[in-house]
mmCIF file of C-alpha atoms and ligand atoms in Angstrom:
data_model
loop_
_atom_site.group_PDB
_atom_site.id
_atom_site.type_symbol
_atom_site.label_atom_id
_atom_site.label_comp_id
_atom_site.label_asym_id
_atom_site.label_seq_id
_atom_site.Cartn_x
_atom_site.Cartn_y
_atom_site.Cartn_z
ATOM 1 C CA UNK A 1 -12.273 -30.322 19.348
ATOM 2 C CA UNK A 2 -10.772 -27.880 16.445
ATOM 3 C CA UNK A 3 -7.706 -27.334 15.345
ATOM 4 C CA UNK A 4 -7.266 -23.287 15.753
ATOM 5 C CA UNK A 5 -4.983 -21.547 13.858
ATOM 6 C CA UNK A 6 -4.132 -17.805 13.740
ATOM 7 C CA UNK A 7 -0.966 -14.708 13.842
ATOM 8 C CA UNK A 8 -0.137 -11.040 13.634
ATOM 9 C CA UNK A 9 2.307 -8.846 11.689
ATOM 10 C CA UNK A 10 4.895 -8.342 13.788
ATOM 11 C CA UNK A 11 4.700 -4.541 12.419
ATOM 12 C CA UNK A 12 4.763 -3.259 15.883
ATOM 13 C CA UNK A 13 4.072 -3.300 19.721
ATOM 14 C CA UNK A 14 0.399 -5.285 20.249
ATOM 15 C CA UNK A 15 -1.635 -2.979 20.948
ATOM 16 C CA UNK A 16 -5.796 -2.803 22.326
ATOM 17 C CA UNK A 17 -7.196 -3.812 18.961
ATOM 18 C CA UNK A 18 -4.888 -7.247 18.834
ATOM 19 C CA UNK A 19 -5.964 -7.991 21.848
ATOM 20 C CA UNK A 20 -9.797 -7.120 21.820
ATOM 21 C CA UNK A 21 -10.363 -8.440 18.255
ATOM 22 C CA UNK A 22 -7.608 -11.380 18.187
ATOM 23 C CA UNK A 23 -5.458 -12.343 21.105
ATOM 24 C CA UNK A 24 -8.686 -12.291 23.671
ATOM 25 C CA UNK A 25 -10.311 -15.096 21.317
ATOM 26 C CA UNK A 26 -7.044 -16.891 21.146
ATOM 27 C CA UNK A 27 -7.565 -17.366 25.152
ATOM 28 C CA UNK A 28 -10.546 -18.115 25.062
ATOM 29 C CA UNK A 29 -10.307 -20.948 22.841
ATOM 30 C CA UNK A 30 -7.190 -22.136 24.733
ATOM 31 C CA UNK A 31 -9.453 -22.493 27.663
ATOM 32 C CA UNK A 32 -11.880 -24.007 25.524
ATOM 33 C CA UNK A 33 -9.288 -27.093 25.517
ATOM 34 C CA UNK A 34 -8.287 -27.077 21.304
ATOM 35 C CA UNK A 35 -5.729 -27.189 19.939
ATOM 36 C CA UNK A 36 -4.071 -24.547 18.799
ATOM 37 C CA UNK A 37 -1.432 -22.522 16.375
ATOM 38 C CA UNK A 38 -0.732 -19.096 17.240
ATOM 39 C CA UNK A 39 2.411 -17.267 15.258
ATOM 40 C CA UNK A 40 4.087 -13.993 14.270
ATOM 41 C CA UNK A 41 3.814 -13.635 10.336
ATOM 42 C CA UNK A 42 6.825 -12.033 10.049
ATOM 43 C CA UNK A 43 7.438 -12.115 6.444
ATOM 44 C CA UNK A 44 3.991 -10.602 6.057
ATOM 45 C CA UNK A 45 5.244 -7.456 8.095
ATOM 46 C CA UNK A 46 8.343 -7.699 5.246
ATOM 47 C CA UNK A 47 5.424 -6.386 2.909
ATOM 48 C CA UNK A 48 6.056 -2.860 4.559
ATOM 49 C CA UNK A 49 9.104 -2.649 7.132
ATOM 50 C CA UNK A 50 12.476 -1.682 6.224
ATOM 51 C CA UNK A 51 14.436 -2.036 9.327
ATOM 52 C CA UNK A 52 16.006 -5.076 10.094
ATOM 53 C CA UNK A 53 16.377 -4.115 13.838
ATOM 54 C CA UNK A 54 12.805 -3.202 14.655
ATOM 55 C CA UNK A 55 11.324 -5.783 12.799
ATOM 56 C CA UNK A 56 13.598 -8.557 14.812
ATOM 57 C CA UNK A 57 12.806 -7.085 17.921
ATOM 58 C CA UNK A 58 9.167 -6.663 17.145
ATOM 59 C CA UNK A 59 9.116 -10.254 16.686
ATOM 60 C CA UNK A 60 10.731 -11.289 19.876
ATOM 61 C CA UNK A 61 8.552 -8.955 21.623
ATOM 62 C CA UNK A 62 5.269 -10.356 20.411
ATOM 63 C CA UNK A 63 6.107 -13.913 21.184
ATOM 64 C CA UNK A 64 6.922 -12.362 25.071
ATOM 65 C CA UNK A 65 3.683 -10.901 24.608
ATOM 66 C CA UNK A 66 1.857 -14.004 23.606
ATOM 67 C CA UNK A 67 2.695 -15.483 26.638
ATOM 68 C CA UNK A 68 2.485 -12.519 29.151
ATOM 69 C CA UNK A 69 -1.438 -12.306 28.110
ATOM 70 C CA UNK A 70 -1.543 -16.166 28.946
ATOM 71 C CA UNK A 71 -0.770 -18.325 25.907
ATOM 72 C CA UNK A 72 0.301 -21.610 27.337
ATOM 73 C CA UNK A 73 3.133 -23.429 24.634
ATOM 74 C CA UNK A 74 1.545 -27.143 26.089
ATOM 75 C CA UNK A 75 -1.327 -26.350 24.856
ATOM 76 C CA UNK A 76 -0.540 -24.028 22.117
ATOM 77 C CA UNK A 77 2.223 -24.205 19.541
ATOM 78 C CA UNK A 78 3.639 -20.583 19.287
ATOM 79 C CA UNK A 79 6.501 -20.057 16.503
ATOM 80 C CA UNK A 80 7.344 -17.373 14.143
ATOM 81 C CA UNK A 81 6.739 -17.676 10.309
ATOM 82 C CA UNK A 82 9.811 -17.679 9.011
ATOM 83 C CA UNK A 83 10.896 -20.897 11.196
ATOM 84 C CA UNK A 84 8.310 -22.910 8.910
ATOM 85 C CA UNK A 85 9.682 -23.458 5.478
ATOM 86 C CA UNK A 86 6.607 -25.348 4.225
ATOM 87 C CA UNK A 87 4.561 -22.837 4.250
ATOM 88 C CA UNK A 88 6.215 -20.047 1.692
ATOM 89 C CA UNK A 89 6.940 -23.611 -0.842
ATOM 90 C CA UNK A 90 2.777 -23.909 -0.320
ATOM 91 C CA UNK A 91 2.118 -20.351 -0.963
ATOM 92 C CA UNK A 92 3.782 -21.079 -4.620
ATOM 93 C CA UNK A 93 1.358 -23.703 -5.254
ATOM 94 C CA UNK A 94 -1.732 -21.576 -4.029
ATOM 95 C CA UNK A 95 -0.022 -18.731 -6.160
ATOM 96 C CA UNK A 96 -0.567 -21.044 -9.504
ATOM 97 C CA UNK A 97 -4.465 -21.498 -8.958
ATOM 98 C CA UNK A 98 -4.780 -17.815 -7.965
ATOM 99 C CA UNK A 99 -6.586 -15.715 -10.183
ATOM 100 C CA UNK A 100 -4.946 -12.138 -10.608
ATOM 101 C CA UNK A 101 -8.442 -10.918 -10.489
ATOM 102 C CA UNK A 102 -9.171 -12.598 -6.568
ATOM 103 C CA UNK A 103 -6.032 -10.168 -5.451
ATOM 104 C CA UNK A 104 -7.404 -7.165 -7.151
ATOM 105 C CA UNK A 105 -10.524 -7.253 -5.026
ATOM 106 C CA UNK A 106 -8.266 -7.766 -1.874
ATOM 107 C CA UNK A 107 -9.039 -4.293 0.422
ATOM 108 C CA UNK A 108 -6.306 -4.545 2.900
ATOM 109 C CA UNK A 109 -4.445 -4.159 -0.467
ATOM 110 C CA UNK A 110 -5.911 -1.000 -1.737
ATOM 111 C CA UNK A 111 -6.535 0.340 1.704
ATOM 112 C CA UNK A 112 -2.606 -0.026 2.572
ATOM 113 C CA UNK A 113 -1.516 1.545 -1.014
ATOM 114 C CA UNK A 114 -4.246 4.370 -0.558
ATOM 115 C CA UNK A 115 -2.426 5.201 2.786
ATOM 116 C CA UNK A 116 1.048 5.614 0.752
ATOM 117 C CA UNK A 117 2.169 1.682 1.556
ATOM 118 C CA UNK A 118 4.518 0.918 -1.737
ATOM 119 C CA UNK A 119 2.596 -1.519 -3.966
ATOM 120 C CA UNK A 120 5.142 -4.141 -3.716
ATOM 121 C CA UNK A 121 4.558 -7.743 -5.355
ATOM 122 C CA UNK A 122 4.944 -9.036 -1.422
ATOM 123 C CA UNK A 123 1.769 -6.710 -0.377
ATOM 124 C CA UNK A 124 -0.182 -7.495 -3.539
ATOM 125 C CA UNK A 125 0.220 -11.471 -2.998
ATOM 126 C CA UNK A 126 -0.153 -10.767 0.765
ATOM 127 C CA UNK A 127 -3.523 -13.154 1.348
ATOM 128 C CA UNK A 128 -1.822 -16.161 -0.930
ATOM 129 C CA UNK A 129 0.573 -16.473 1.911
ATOM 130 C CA UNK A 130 -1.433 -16.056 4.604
ATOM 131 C CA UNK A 131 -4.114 -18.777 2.738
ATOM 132 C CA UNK A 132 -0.912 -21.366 3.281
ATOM 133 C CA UNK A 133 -0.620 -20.343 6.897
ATOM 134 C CA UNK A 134 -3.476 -21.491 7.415
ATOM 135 C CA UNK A 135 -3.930 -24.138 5.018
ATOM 136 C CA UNK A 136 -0.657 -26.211 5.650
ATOM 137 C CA UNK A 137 -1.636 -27.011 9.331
ATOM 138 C CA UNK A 138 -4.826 -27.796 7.990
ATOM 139 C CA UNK A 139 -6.709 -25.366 10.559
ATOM 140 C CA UNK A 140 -10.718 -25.723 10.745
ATOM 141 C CA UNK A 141 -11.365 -22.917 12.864
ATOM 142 C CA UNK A 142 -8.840 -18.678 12.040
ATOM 143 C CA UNK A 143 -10.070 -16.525 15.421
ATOM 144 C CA UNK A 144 -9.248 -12.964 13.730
ATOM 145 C CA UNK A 145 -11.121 -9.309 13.785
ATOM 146 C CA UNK A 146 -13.543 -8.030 11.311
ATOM 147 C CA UNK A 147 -10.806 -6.299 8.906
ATOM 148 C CA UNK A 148 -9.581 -10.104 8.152
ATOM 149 C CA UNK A 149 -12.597 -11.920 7.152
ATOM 150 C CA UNK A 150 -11.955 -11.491 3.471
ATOM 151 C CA UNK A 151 -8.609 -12.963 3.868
ATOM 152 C CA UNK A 152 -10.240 -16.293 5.580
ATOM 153 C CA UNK A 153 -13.084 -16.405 2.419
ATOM 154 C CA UNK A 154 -9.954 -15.959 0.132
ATOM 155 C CA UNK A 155 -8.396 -18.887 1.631
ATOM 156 C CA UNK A 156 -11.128 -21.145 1.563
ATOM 157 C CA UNK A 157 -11.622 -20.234 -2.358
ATOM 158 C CA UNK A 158 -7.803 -20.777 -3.072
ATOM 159 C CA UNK A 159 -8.398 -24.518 -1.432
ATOM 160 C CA UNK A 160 -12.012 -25.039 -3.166
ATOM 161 C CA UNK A 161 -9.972 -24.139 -6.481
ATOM 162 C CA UNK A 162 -6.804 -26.349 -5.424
ATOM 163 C CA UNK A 163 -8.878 -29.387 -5.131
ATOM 164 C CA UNK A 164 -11.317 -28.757 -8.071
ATOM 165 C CA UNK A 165 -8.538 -28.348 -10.766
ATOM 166 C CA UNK A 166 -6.176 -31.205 -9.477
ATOM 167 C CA UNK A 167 -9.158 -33.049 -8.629
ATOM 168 C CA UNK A 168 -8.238 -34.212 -5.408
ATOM 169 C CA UNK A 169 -9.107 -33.587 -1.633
ATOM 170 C CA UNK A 170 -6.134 -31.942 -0.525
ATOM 171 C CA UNK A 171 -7.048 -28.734 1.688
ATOM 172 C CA UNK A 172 -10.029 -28.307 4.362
ATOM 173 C CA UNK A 173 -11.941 -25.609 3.881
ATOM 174 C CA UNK A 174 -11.452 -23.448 7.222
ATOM 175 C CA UNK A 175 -14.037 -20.959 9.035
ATOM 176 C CA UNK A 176 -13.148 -17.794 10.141
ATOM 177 C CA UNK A 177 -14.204 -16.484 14.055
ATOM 178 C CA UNK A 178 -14.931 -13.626 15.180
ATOM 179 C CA UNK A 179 -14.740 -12.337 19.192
ATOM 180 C CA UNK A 180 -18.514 -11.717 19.959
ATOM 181 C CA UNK A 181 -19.598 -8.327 20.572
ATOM 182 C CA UNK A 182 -16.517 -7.746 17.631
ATOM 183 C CA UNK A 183 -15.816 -4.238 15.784
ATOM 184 C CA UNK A 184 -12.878 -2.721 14.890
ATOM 185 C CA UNK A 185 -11.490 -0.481 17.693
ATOM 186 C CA UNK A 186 -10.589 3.235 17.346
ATOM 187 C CA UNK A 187 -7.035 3.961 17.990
ATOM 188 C CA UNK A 188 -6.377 8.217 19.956
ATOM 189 C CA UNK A 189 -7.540 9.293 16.404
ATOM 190 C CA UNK A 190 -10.347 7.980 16.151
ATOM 191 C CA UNK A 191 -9.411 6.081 12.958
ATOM 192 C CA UNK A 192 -9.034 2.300 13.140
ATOM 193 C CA UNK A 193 -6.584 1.324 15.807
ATOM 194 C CA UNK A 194 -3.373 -0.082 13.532
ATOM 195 C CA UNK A 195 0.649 -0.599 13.978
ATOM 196 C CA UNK A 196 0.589 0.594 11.101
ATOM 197 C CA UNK A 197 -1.314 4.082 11.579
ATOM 198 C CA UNK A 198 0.890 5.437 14.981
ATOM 199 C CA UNK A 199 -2.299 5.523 17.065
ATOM 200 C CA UNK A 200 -2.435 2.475 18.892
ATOM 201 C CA UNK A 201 -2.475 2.132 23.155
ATOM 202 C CA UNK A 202 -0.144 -1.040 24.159
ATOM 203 C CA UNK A 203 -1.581 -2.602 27.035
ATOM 204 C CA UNK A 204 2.130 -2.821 28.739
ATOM 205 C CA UNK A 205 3.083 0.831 28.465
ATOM 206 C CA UNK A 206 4.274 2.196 32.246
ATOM 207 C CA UNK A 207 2.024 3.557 33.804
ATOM 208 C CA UNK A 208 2.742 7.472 33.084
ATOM 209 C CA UNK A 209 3.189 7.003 29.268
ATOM 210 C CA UNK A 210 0.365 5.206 29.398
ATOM 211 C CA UNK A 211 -2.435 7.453 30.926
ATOM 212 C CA UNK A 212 -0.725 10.411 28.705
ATOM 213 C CA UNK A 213 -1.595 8.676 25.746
ATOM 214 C CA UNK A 214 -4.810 7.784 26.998
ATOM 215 C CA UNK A 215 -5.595 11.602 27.814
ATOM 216 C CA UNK A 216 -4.306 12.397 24.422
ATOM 217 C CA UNK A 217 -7.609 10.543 23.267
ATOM 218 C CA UNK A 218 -9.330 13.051 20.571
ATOM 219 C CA UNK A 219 -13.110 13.816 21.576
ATOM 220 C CA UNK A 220 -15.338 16.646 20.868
ATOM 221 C CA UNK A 221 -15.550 20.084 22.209
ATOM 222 C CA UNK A 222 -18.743 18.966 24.585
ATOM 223 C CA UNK A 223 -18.685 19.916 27.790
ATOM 224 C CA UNK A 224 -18.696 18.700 31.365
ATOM 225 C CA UNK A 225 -22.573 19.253 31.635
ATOM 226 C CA UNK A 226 -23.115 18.800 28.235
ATOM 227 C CA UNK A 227 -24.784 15.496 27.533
ATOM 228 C CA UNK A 228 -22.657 12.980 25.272
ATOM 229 C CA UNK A 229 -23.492 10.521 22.441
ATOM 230 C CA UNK A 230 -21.322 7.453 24.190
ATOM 231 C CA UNK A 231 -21.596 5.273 20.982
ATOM 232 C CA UNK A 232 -19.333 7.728 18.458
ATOM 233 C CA UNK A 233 -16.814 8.338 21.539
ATOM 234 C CA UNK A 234 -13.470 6.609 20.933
ATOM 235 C CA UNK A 235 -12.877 6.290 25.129
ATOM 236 C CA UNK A 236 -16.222 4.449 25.055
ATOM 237 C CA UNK A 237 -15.780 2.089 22.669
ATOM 238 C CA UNK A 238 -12.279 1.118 24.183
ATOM 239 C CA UNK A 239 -13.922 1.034 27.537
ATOM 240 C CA UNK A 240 -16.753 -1.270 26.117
ATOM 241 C CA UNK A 241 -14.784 -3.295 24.116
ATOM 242 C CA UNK A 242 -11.980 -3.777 27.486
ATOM 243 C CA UNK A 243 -15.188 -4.489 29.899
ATOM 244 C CA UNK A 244 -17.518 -6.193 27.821
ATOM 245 C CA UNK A 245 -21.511 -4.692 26.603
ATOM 246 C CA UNK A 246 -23.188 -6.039 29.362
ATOM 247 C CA UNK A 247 -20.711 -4.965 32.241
ATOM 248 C CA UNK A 248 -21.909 -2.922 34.939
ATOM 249 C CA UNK A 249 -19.041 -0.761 34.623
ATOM 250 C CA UNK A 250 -19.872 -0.393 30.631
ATOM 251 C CA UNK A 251 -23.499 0.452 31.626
ATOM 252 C CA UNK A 252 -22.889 2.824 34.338
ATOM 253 C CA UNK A 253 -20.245 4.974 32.011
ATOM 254 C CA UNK A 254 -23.060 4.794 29.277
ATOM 255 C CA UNK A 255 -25.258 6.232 31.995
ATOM 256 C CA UNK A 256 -22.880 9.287 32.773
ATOM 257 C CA UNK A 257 -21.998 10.257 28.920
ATOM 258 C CA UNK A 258 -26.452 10.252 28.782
ATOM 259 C CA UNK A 259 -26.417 12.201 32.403
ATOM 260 C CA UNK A 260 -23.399 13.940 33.483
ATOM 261 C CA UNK A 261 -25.208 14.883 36.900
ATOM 262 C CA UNK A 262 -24.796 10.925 37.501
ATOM 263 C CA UNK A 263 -21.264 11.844 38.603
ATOM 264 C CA UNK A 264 -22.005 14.954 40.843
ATOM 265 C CA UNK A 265 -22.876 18.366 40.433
ATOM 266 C CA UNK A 266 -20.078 19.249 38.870
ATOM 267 C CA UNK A 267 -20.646 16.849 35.952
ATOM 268 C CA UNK A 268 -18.856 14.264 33.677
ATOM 269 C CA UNK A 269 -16.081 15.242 31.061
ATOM 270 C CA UNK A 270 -14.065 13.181 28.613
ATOM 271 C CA UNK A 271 -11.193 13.733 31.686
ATOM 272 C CA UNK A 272 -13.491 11.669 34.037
ATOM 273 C CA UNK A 273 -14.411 9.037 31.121
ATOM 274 C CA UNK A 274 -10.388 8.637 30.377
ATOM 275 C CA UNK A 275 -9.335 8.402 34.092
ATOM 276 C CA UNK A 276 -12.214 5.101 33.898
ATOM 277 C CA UNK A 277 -10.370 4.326 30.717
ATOM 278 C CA UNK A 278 -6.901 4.508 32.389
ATOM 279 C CA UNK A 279 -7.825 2.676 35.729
ATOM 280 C CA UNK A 280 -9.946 -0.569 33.386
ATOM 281 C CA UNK A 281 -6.643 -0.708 31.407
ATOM 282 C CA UNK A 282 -4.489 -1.257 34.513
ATOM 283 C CA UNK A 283 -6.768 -3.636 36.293
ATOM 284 C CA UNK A 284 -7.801 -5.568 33.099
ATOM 285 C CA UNK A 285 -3.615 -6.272 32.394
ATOM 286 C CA UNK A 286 -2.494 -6.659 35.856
ATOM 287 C CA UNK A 287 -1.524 -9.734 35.676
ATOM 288 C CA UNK A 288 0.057 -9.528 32.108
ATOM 289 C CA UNK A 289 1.510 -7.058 32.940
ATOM 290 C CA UNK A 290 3.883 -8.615 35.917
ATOM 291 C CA UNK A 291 4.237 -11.362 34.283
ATOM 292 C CA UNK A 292 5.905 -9.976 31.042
ATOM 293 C CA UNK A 293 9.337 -8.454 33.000
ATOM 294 C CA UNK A 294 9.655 -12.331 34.218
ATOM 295 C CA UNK A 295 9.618 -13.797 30.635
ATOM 296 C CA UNK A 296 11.458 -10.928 29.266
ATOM 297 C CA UNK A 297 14.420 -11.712 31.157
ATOM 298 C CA UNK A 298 14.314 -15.488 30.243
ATOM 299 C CA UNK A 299 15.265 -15.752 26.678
ATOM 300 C CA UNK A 300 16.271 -19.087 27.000
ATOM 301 C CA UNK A 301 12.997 -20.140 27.853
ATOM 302 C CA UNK A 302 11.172 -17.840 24.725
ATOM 303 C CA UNK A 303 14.104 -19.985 22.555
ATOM 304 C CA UNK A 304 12.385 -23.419 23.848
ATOM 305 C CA UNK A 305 9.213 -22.251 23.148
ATOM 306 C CA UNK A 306 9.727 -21.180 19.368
ATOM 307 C CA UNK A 307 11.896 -24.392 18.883
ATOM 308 C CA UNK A 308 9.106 -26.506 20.005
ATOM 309 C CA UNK A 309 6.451 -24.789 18.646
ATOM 310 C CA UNK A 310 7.984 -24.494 15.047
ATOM 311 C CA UNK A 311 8.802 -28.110 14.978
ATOM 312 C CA UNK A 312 4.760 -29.246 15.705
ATOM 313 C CA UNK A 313 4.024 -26.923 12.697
ATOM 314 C CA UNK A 314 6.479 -28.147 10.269
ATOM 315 C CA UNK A 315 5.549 -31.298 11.218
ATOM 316 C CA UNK A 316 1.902 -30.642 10.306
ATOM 317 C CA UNK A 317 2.429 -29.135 7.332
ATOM 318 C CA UNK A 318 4.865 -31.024 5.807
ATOM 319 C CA UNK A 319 2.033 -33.637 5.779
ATOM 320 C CA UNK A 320 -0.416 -31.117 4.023
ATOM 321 C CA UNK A 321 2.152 -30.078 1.543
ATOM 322 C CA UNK A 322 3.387 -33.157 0.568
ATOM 323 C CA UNK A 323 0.104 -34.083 0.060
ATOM 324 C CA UNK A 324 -0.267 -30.924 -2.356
ATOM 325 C CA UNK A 325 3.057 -31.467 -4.375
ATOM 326 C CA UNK A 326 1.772 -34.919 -5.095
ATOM 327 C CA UNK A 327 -1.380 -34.035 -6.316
ATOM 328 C CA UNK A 328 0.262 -31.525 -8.885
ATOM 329 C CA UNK A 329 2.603 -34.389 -10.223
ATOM 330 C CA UNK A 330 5.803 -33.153 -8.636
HETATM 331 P P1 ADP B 401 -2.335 -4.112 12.749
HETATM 332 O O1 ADP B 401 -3.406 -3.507 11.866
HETATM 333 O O2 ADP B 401 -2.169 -3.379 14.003
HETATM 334 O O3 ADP B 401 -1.030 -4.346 11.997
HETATM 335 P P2 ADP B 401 -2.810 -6.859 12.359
HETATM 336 O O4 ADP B 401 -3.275 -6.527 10.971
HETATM 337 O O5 ADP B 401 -1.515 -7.579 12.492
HETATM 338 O O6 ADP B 401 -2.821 -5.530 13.189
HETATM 339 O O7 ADP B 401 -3.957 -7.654 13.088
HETATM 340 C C1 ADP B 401 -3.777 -8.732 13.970
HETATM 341 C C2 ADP B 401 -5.119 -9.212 14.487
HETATM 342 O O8 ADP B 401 -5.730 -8.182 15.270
HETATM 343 C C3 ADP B 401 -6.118 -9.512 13.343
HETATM 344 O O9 ADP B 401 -6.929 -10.613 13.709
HETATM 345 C C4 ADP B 401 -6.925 -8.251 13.251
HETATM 346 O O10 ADP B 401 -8.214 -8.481 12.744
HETATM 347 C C5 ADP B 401 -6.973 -7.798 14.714
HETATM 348 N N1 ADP B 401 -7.073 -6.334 14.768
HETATM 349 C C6 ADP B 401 -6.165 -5.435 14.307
HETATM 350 N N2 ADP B 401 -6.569 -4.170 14.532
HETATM 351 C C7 ADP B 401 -7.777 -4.267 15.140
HETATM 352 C C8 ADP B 401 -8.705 -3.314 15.633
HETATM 353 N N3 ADP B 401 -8.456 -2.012 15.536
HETATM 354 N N4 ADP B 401 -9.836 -3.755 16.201
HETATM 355 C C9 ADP B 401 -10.089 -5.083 16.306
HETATM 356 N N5 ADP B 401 -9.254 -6.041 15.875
HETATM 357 C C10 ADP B 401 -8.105 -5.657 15.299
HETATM 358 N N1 LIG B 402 -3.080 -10.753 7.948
HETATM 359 C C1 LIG B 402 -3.175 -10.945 9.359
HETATM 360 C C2 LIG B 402 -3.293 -9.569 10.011
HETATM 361 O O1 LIG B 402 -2.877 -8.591 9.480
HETATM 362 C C3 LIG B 402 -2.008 -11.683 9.942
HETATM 363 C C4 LIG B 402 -1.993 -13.078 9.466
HETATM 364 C C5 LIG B 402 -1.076 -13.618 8.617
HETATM 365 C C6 LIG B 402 -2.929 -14.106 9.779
HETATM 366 N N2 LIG B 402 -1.363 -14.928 8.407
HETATM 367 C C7 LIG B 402 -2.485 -15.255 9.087
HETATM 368 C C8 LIG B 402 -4.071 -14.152 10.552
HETATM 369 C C9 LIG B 402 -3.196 -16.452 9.164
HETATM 370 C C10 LIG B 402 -4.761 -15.367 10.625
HETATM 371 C C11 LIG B 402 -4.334 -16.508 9.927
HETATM 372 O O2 LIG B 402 -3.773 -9.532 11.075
#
């Protein structure tokens, strides 16, 4: 058995990506029996959000989230980032072996300041912290989606450098995992699907919001009868990524984009392909979806599960960075 270890930003609502590049893994591995860290990286989203309201009730949300898609706090510790001391005090001694030259090759970095994100300090040093997330709980195993790899390899040289120039064994080197069958979802632009870009779909929308923004999907100008190239379609690749490559639903919506007569004479449009969108998104979440308005009215219980949660990961990485502080000579 592993130890697992991953989080979000709490930027924002979860949305399709989260849960088809990150969150699905997450379960998966839960079922798998390991054991497991899963957190909001709250002072992370501090690299971009300004509002103190939104960004507290982003984080509540997410934990309710967490546990509406199924994470189950005896088996995994859920707490939020900022509940973990230990972790920002390691970040400082990761910070000292870090080359300025490993950040400037960081793309989340440029990518976020090429969209107009200010080029804080916080944003810039953004992977040093997320290297002692996942370092201080000594994690062997970070489930995350394609745009995170480089963080992972980032992490594992920080702790190759940490133990080469103090000469001692401190950190693991972790692995990073991706969901098979993983790429990057589209959000309604057809740009990558990000809380940070407006274009996301949240799984728990109602129902009318919901299929609006899923009809507000951009496609080409192809027609009913026209035949349709399903890998470049946005509504396919959300469809795909939902049902999986090999389901027969996935298969026989491939089958209509390649033959519209498939669905009748009067063909197959990107209306019929988002209605299938609409109707896998509802019977894919059912059951998160009742079983969010439950935990959302139980705050006492989300309370529990942080408290818990935050005191197994303090407790594992106080041993990590103790270990660290001594090996500096402090
Ligand atoms: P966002 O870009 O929406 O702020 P995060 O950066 O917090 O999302 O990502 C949280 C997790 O979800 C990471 O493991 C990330 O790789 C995964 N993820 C984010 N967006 C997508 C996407 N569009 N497709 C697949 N996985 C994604
Ligand atoms: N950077 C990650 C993201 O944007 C969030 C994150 C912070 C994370 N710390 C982490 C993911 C540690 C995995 C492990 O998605």
């Amino acid at each position: 058995m592993s130890r697992i270890l991953s989080g979000i930003q709490s930027s924002g609502q979860l949305h399709l990506g989260n849960y088809c590049g990150a969150i699905r893994q997450f379960l998966d591995l839960q079922a798998q029996g390991h054991e497991m860290f899963v957190f909001v990286a709250t002072y992370h989203a501090l690299t971009a959000m300004r509002d103190p309201l939104a960004l507290r009730a982003s984080c509540r949300q997410m934990v309710v989230d967490y546990l509406a898609f199924g994470l189950d706090p005896a088996q995994t510790s859920i707490y939020v980032q900022h509940d973990v001391p230990e972790v920002t005090e390691l970040a400082w001694l990761l910070a000292c072996v870090c080359p300025t030259s490993l950040m400037d090759k960081a793309v989340s970095y440029k990518d976020k300041v090429g969209k107009g994100f200010s080029a804080n300090v916080g944003l810039y040093t953004y992977p040093i912290l997320q290297a002692a997330d996942i370092l201080a709980p000594a994690a062997d195993v970070v489930p995350v989606g394609k745009d995170q790899v480089q963080h992972i390899e980032i992490t594992r040289d920080l702790a190759g450098r940490f133990n080469s120039e103090f000469n001692a064994d401190v950190f693991k080197l972790p692995t990073h995992r991706l969901a098979p069958d993983a790429e990057l979802l589209p959000g309604v632009d057809g740009e990558k699907m990000s809380k940070s870009y407006g274009n996301t779909i949240d799984p728990f929308m109602d129902e009318k919001p919901l299929r609006k923004r899923i009809m507000g999907i951009k496609t080409d100008s192809k027609q009913v009868n026209d035949v349709k190239d399903p890998q470049t379609c946005t509504i396919f690749r959300l469809f795909r990524a939902i049902a999986g490559v090999n389901d027969p639903r996935t298969r026989d919506l491939a089958d209509k984009y390649l033959d519209p007569s498939k669905q009748g004479p009067d063909g197959f449009g990107y209306g019929h392909a988002k209605q299938a969108l609409f109707d896998l998104v509802l019977t894919h979440f059912a059951e998160p979806r009742a079983r969010r308005a439950g935990l959302m009215a139980d705050q006492g219980y989300i309370d529990e599960v942080l408290k818990q949660g935050a005191a197994k990961a303090r407790g594992a990485a106080r041993i990590t960075v103790d270990r660290a502080r001594h090996a500096v000579g402090l």
